mmCIF file of C-alpha atoms in Angstrom:
data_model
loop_
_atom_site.group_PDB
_atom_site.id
_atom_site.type_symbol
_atom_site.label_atom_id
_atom_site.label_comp_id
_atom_site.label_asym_id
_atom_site.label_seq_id
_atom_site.Cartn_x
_atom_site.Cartn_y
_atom_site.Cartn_z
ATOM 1 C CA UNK Y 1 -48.820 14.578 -3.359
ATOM 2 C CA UNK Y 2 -48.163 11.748 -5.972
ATOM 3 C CA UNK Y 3 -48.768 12.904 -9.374
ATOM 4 C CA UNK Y 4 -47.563 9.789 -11.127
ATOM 5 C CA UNK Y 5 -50.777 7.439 -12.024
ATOM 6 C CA UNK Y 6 -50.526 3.666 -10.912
ATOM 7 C CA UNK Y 7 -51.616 0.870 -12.910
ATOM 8 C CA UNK Y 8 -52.261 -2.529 -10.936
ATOM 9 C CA UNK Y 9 -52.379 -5.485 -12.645
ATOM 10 C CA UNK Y 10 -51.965 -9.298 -11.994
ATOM 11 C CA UNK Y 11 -49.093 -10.392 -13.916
ATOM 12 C CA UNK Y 12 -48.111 -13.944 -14.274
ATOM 13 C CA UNK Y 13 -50.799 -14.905 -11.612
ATOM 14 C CA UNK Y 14 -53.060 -16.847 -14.242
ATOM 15 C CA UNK Y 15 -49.990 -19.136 -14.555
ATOM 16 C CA UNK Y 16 -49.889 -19.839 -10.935
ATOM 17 C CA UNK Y 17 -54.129 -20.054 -10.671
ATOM 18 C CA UNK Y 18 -53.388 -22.398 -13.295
ATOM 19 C CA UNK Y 19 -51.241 -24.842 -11.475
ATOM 20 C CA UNK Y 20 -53.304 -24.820 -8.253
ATOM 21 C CA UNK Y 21 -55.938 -25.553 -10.606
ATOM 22 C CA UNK Y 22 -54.171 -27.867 -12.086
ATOM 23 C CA UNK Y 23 -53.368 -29.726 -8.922
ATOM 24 C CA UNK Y 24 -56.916 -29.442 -7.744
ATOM 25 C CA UNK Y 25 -57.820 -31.180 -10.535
ATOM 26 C CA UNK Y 26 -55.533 -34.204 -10.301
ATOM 27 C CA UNK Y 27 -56.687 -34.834 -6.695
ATOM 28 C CA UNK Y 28 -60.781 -34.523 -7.499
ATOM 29 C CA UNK Y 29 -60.085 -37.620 -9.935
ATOM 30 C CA UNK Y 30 -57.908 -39.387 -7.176
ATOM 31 C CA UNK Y 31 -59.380 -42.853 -6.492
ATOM 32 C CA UNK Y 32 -58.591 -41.971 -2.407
ATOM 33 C CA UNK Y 33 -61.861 -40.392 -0.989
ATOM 34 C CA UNK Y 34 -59.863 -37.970 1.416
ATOM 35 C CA UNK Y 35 -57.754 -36.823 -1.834
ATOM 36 C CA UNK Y 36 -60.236 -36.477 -3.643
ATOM 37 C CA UNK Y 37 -62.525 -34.389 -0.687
ATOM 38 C CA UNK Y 38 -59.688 -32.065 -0.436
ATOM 39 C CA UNK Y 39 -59.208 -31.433 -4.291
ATOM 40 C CA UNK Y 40 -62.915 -30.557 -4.346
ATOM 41 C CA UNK Y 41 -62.221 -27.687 -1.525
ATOM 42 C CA UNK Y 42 -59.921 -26.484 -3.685
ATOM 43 C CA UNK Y 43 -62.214 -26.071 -6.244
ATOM 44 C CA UNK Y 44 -64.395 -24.085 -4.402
ATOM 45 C CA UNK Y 45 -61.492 -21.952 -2.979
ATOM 46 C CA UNK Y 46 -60.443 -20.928 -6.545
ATOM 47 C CA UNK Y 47 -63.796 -20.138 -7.486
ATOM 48 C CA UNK Y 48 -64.156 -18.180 -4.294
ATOM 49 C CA UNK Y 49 -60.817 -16.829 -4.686
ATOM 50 C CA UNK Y 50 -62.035 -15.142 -7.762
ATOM 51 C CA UNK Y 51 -65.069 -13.935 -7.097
ATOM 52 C CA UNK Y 52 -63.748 -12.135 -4.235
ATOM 53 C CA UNK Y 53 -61.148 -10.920 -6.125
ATOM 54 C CA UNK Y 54 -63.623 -9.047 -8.540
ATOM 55 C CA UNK Y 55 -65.269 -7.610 -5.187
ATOM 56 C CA UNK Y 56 -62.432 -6.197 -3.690
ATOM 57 C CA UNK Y 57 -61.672 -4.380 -7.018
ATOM 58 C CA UNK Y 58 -64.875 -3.231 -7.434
ATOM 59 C CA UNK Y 59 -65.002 -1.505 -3.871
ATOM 60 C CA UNK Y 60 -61.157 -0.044 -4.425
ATOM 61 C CA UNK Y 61 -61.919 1.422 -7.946
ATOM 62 C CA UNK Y 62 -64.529 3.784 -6.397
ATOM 63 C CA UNK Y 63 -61.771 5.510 -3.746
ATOM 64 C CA UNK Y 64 -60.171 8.750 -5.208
ATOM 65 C CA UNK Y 65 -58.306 9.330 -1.342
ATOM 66 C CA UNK Y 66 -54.319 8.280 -0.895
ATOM 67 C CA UNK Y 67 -52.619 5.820 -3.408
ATOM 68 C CA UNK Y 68 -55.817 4.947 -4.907
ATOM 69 C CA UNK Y 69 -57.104 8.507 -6.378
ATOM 70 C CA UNK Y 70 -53.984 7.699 -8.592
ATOM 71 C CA UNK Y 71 -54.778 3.890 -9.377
ATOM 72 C CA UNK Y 72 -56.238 2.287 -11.871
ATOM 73 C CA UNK Y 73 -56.868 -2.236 -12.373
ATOM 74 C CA UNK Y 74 -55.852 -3.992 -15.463
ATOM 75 C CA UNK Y 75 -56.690 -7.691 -14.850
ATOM 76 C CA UNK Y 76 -57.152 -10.182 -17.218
ATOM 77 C CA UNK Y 77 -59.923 -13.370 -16.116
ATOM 78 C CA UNK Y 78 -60.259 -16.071 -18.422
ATOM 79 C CA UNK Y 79 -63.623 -16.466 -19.381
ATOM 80 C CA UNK Y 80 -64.423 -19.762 -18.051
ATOM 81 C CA UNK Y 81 -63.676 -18.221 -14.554
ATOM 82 C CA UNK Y 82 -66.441 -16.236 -15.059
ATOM 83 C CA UNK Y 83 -69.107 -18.870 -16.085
ATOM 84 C CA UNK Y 84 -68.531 -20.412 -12.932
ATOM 85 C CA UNK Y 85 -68.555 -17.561 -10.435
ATOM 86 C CA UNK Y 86 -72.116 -17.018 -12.316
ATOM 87 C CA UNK Y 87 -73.049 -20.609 -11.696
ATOM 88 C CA UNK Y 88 -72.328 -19.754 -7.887
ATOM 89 C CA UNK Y 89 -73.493 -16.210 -7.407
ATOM 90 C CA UNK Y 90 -76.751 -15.269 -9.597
ATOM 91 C CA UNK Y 91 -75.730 -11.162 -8.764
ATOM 92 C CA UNK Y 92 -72.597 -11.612 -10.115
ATOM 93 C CA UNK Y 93 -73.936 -12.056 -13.926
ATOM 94 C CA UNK Y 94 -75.280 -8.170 -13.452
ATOM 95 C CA UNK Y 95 -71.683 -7.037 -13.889
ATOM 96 C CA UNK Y 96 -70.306 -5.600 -17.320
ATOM 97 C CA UNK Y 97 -66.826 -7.634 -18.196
ATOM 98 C CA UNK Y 98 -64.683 -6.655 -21.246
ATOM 99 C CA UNK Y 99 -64.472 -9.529 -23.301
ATOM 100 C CA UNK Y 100 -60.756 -9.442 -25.028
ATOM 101 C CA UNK Y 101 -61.412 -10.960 -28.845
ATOM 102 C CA UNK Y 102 -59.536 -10.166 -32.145
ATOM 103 C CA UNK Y 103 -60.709 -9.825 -35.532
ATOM 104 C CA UNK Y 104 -58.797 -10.612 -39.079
ATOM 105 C CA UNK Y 105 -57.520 -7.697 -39.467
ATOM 106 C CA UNK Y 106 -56.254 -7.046 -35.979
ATOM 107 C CA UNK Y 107 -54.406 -10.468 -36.034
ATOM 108 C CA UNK Y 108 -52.954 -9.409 -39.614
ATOM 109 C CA UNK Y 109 -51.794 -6.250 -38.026
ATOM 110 C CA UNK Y 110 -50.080 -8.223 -35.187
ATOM 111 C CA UNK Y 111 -48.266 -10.559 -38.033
ATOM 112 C CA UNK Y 112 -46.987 -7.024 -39.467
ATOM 113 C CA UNK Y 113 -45.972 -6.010 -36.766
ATOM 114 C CA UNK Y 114 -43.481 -8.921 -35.667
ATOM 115 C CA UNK Y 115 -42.858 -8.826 -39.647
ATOM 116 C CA UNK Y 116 -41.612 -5.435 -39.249
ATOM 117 C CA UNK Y 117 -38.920 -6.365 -36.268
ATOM 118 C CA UNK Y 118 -37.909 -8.846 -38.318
ATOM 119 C CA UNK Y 119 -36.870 -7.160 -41.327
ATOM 120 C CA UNK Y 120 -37.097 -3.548 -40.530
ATOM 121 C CA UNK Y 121 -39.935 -1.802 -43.069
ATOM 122 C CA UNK Y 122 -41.818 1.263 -42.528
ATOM 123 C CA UNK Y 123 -45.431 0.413 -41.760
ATOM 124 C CA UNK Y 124 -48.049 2.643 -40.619
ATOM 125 C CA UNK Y 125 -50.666 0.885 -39.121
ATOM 126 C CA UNK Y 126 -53.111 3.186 -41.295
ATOM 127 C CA UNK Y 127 -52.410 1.244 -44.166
ATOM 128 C CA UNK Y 128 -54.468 -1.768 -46.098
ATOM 129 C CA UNK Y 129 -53.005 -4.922 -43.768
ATOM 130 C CA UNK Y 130 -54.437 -6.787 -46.750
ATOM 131 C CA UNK Y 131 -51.876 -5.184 -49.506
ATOM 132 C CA UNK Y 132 -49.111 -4.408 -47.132
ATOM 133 C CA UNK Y 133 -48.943 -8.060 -45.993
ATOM 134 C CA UNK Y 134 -49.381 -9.447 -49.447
ATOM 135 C CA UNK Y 135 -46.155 -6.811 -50.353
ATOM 136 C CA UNK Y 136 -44.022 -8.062 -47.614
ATOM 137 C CA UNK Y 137 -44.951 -11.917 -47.507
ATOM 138 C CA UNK Y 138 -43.917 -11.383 -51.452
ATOM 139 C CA UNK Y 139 -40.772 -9.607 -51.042
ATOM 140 C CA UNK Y 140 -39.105 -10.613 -47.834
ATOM 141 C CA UNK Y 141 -40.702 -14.528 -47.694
ATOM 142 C CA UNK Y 142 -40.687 -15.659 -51.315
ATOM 143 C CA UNK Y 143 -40.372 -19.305 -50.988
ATOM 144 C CA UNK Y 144 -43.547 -19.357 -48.857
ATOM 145 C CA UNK Y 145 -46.861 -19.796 -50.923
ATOM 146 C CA UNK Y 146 -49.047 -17.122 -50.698
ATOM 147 C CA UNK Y 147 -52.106 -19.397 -51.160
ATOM 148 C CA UNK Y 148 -53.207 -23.009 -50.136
ATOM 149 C CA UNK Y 149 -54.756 -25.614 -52.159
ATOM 150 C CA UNK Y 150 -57.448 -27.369 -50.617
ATOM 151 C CA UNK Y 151 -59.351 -30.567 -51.390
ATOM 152 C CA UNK Y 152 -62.763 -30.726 -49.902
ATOM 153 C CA UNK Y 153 -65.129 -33.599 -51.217
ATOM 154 C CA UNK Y 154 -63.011 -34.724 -54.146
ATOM 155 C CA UNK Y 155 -63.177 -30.802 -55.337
ATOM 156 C CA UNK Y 156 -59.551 -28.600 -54.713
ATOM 157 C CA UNK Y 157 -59.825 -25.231 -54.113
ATOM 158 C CA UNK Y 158 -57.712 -22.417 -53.473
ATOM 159 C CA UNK Y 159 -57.423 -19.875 -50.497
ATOM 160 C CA UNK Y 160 -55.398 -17.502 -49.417
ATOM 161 C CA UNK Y 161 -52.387 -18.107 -46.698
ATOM 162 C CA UNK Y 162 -53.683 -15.683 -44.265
ATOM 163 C CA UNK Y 163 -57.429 -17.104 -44.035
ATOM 164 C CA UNK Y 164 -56.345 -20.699 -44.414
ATOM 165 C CA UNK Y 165 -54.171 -20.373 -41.118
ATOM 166 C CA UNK Y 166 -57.271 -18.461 -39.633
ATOM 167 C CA UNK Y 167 -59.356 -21.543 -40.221
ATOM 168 C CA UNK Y 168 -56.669 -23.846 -38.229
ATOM 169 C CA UNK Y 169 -56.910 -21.625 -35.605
ATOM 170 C CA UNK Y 170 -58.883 -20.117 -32.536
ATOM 171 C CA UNK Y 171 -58.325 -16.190 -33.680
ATOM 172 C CA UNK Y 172 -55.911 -15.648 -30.841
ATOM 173 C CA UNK Y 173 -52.420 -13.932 -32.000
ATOM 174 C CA UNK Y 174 -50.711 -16.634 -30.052
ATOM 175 C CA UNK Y 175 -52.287 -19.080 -32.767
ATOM 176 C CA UNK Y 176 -51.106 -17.236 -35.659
ATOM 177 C CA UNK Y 177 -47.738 -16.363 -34.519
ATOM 178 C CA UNK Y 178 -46.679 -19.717 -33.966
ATOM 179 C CA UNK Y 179 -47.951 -20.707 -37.722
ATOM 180 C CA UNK Y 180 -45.716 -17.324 -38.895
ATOM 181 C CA UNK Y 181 -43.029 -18.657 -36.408
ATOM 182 C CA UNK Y 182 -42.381 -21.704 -38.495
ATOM 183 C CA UNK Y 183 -42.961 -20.258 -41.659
ATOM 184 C CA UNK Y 184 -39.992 -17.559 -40.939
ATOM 185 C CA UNK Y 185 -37.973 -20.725 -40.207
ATOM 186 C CA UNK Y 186 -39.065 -22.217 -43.483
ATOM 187 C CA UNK Y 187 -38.405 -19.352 -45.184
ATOM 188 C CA UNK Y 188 -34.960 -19.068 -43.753
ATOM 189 C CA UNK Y 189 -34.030 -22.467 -44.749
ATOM 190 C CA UNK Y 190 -35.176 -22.426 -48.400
ATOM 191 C CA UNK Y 191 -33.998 -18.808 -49.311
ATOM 192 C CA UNK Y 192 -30.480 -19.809 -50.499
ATOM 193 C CA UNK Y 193 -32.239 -22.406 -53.042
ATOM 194 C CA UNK Y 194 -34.606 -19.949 -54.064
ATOM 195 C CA UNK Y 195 -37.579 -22.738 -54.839
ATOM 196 C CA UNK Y 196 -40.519 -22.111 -53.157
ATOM 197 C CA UNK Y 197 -41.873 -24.578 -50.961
ATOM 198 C CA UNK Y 198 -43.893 -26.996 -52.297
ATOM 199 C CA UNK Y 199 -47.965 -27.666 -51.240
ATOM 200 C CA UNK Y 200 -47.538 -30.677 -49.127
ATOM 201 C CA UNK Y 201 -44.341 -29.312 -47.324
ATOM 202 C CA UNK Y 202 -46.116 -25.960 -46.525
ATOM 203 C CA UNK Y 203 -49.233 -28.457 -44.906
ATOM 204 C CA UNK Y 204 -47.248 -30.830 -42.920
ATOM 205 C CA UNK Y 205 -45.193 -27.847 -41.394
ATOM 206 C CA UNK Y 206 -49.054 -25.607 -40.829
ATOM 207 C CA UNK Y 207 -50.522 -29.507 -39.455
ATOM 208 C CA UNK Y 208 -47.720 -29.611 -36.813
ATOM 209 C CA UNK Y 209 -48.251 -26.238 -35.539
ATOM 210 C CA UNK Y 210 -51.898 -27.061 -35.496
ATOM 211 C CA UNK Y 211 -51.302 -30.384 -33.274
ATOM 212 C CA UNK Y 212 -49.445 -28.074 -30.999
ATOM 213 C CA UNK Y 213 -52.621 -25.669 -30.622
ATOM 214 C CA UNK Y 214 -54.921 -28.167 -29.588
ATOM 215 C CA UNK Y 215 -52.470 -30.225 -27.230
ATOM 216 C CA UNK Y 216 -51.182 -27.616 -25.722
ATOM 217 C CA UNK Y 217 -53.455 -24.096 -26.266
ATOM 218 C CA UNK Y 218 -56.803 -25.853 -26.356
ATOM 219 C CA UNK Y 219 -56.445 -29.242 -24.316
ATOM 220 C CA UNK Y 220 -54.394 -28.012 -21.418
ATOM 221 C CA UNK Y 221 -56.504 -24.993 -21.425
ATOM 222 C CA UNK Y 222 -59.911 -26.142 -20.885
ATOM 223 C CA UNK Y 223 -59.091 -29.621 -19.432
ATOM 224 C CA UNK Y 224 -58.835 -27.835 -15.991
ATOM 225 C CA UNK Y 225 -62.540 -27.304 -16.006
ATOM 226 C CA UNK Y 226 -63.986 -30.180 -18.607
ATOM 227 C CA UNK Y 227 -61.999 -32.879 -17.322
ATOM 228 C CA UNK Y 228 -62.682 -35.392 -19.829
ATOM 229 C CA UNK Y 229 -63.091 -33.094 -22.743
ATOM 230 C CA UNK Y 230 -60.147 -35.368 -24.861
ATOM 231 C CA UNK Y 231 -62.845 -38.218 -24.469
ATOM 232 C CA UNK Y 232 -65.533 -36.166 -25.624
ATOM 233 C CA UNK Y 233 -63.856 -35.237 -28.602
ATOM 234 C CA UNK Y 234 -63.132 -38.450 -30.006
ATOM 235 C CA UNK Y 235 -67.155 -38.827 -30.198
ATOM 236 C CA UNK Y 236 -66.975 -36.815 -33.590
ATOM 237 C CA UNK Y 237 -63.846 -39.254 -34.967
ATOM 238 C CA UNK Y 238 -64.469 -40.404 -38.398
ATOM 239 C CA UNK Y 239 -67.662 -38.458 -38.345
ATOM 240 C CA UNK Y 240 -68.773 -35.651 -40.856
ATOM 241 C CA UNK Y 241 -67.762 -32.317 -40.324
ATOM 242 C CA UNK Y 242 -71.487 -30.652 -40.623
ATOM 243 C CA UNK Y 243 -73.845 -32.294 -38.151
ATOM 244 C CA UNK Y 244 -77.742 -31.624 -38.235
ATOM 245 C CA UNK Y 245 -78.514 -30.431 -34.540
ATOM 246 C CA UNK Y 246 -80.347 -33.237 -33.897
ATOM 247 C CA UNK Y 247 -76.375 -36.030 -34.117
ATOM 248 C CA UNK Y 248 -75.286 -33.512 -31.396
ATOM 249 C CA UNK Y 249 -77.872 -33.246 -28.925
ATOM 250 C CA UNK Y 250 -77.541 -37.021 -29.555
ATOM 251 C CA UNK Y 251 -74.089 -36.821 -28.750
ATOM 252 C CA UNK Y 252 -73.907 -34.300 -26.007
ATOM 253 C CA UNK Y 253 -76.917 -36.045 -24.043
ATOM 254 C CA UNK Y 254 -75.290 -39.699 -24.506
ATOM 255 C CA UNK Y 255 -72.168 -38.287 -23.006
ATOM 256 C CA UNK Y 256 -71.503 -37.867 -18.683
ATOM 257 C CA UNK Y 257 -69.856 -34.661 -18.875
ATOM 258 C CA UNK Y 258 -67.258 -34.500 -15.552
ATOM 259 C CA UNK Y 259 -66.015 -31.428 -14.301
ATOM 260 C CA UNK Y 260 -66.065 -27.937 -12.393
ATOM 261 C CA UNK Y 261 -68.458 -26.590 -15.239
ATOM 262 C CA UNK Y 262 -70.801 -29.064 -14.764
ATOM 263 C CA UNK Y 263 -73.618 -29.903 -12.437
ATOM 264 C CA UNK Y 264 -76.300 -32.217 -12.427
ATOM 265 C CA UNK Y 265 -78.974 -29.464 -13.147
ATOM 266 C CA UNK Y 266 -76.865 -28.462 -16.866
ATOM 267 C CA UNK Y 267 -79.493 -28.468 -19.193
ATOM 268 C CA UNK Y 268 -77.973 -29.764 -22.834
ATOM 269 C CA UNK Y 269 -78.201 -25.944 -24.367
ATOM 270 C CA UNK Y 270 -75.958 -24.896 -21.478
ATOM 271 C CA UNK Y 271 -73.696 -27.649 -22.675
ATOM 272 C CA UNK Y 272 -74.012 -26.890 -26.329
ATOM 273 C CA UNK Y 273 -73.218 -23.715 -25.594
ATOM 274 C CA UNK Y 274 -70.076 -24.497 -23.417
ATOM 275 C CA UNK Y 275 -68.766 -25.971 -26.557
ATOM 276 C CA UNK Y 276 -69.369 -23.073 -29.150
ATOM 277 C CA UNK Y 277 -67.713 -20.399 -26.418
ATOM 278 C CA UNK Y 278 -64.738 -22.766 -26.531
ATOM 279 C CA UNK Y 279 -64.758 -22.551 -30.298
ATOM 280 C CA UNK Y 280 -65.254 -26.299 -30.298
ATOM 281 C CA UNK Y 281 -68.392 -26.179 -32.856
ATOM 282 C CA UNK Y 282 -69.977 -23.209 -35.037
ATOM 283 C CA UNK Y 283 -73.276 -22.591 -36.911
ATOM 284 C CA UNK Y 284 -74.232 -22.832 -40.244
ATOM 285 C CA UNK Y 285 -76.855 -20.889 -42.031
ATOM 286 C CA UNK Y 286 -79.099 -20.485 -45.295
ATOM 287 C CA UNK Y 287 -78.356 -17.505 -46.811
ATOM 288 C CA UNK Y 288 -82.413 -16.357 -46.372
ATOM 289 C CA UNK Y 289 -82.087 -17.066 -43.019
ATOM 290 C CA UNK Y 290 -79.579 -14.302 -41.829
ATOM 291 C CA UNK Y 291 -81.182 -11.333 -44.127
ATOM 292 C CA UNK Y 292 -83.464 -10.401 -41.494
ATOM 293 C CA UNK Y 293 -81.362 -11.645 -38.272
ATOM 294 C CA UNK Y 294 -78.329 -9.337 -38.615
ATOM 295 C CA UNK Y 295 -76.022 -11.919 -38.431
ATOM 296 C CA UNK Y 296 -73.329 -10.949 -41.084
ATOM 297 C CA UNK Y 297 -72.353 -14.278 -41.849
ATOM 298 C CA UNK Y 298 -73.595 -18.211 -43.036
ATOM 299 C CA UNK Y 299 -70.615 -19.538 -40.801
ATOM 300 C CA UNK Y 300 -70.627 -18.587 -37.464
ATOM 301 C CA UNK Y 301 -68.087 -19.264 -34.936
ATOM 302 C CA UNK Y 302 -67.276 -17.171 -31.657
ATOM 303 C CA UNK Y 303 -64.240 -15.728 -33.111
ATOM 304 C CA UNK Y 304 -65.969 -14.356 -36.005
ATOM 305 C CA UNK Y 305 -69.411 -13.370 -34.647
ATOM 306 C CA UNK Y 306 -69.429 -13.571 -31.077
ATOM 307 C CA UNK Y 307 -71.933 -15.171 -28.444
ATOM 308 C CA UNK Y 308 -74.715 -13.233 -30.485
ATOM 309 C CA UNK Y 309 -75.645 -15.897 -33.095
ATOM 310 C CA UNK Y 310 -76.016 -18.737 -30.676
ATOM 311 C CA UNK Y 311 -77.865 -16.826 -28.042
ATOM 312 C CA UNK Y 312 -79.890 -15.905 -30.743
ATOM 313 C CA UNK Y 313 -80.561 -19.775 -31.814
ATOM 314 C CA UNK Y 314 -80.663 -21.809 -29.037
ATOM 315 C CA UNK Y 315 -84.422 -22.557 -29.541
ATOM 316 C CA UNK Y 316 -83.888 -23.261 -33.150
ATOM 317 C CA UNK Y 317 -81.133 -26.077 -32.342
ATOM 318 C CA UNK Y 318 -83.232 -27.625 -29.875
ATOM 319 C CA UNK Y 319 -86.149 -27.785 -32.681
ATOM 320 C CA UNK Y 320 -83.846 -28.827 -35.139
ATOM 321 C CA UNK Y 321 -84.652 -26.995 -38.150
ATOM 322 C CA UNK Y 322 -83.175 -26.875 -41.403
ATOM 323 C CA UNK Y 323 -82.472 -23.302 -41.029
ATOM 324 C CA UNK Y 324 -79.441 -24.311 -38.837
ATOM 325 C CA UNK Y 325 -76.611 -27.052 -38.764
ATOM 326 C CA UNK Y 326 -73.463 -27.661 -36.562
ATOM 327 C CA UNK Y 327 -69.782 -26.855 -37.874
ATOM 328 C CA UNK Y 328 -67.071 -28.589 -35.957
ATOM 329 C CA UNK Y 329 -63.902 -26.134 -35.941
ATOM 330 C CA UNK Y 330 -61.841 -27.110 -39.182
ATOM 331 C CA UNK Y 331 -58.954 -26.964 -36.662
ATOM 332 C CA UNK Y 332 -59.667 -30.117 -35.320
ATOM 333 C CA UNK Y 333 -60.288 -32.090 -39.248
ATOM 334 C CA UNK Y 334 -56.964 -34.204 -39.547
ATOM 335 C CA UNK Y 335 -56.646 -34.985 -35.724
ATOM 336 C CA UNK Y 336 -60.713 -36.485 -35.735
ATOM 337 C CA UNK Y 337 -60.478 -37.827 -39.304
ATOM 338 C CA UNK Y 338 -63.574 -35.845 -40.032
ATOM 339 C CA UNK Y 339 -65.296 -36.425 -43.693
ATOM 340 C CA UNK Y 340 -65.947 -32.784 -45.273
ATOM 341 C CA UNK Y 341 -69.506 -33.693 -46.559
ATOM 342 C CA UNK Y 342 -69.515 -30.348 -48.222
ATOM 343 C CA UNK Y 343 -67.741 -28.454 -51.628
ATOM 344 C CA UNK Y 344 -67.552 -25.544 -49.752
ATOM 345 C CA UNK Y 345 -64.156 -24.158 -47.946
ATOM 346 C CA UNK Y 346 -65.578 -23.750 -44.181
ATOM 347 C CA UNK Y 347 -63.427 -20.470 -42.920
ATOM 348 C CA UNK Y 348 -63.094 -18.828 -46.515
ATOM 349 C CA UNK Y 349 -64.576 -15.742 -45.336
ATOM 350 C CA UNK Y 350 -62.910 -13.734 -48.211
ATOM 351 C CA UNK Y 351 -61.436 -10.364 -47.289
ATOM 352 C CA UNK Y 352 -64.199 -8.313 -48.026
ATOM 353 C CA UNK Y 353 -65.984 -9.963 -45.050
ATOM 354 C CA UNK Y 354 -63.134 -9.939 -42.899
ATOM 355 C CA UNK Y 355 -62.294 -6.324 -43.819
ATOM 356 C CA UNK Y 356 -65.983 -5.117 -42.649
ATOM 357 C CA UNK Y 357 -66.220 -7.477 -39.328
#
């Protein structure tokens, strides 16, 4: 009998999905009809593919006889696979999925952690991630600010390093690694002069990361199933970074939305929606307004508050009223040119927020 337990997973197989995708992709758009027909059964093939997937490990997990009364799944589906099995198969949306998200402090904790490799200190992951990554940013980085001045509306502020890379980011630790990634670098290369590096230095080096993120995390990521998502973009360029509901659904209903995501039945909520799961726009609040709607904070993006706040809103966007206003993701500022029409630092949670959430 086999006393050793067996855990399946799928690795590297989202990397290949995402090249058939990929190529499925390219031929939908092809300007050749038969190209383009056989693209489009490819699309249904990987959403089929998936779905059946799902099924088959749903009727293994159950079977405690042979190999499999030792074996346990592990797979990992990006979320926008899901959203389109449930666009396919009504059942499917019955089933319970973990959704894999991180919070501040968990991303903080994943900084330390590569921190620690890096220049071998005792941390117990018990400890304040707060104080312990102040201490080691102080001691082992010294030439790296440990705060950012910014300038929003002709008023500069200051906010701490940790939260300002948060808020040029989409909360996954592959966003805040790179940023810490460069910074090492920096920090490397300005040790021996022992200056620290000065405030515009510090935001070219964060901007280039950040142009990295959203050509090659965000873009390449959701391109595959929003096909002209770069295009869409560019209809906030120039604009102000707080929109009343009312400029998006403008916006959004102006706009012919091509991909697998979308079908001529998507009302503009669905779409709207689309946009805040990808961390594309958030929600702003009145203080009054979230008392009573246990909603933690004014700013709400998926990262920070999950699905819950917009579920929670959708008839209040459609309305329009002033209880509510649309955030685009400060990630995406210097690329769009957007104005800040505000004084306030959108993403300055503070860390008694981020220490409770």
């Amino acid at each position: 009998k086999c006393e050793k337990k067996i855990l399946i997973a799928l690795d590297k197989f989202d990397t290949i999905s995402d090249d058939f995708r990929r190529n499925a992709k390219r031929e939908m758009q092809s300007s050749d009809v038969k190209t383009r027909m056989e693209g489009e059964k490819k699309g249904e093939f990987d959403r089929l593919l998936y779905r059946a997937l799902i099924m088959a490990v749903e009727k293994l997990k159950p079977m405690d006889t042979g190999i499999m009364g030792n074996a346990s799944f592990c797979i990992i589906i990006p979320q926008d696979r899901i959203d389109q099995i449930k666009m396919i198969d009504r059942d499917f949306a019955k089933k319970n999925f973990i959704g894999l998200s991180w919070d501040a402090i968990e991303l903080l904790r994943v900084i330390l952690l590569r921190l620690k490799v890096l220049y071998k200190f005792d941390y117990d992951i018990e400890e304040d991630a707060v104080d312990k990554f102040q201490e080691i940013m102080k001691k082992y980085t010294p030439t790296i600010p440990l705060s950012v001045i910014i300038e929003t509306d002709g008023v500069e502020k200051e906010i701490d390093l940790f939260q300002y890379i948060l808020r040029i980011s989409f909360w996954r630790p592959r966003d805040v690694i790179k940023y810490f990634s460069v910074l090492y670098d920096a920090n490397e290369k300005n040790a021996k002069k022992h200056k620290e590096i000065d405030m515009e230095t510090l935001k070219s080096l964060l901007n280039t990361v950040t142009e990295d993120i959203i050509e090659n995390e965000f873009y390449n990521e959701y391109d595959k199933i929003f096909f002209n998502i770069d295009e869409f973009m560019h209809q906030f360029e120039n604009g102000n970074i707080i929109l009343e509901s009312s400029e998006l659904i403008d916006i959004v209903r102006s706009f012919n939305f091509e991909g697998v995501m979308f079908g001529e039945d998507n009302e503009i909520i669905s779409k709207i929606g689309l946009l805040y799961e990808l961390g594309v726009i958030g929600l702003k609040f009145t203080s009054k307004y979230i008392k009573s709607r246990t909603i933690a904070s004014t700013l709400c993006f998926v990262f920070n508050e999950g699905m819950y706040p917009f579920n929670r809103m959708k008839l209040e966007i459609l309305k329009g009223t002033e209880n509510v206003s649309i955030v685009l993701n400060p990630i995406f500022a210097k690329r769009l040119f957007l104005h800040y029409n505000t004084t306030e630092i959108l993403g300055a949670y503070g860390w008694e927020y981020l220490r409770d959430n």
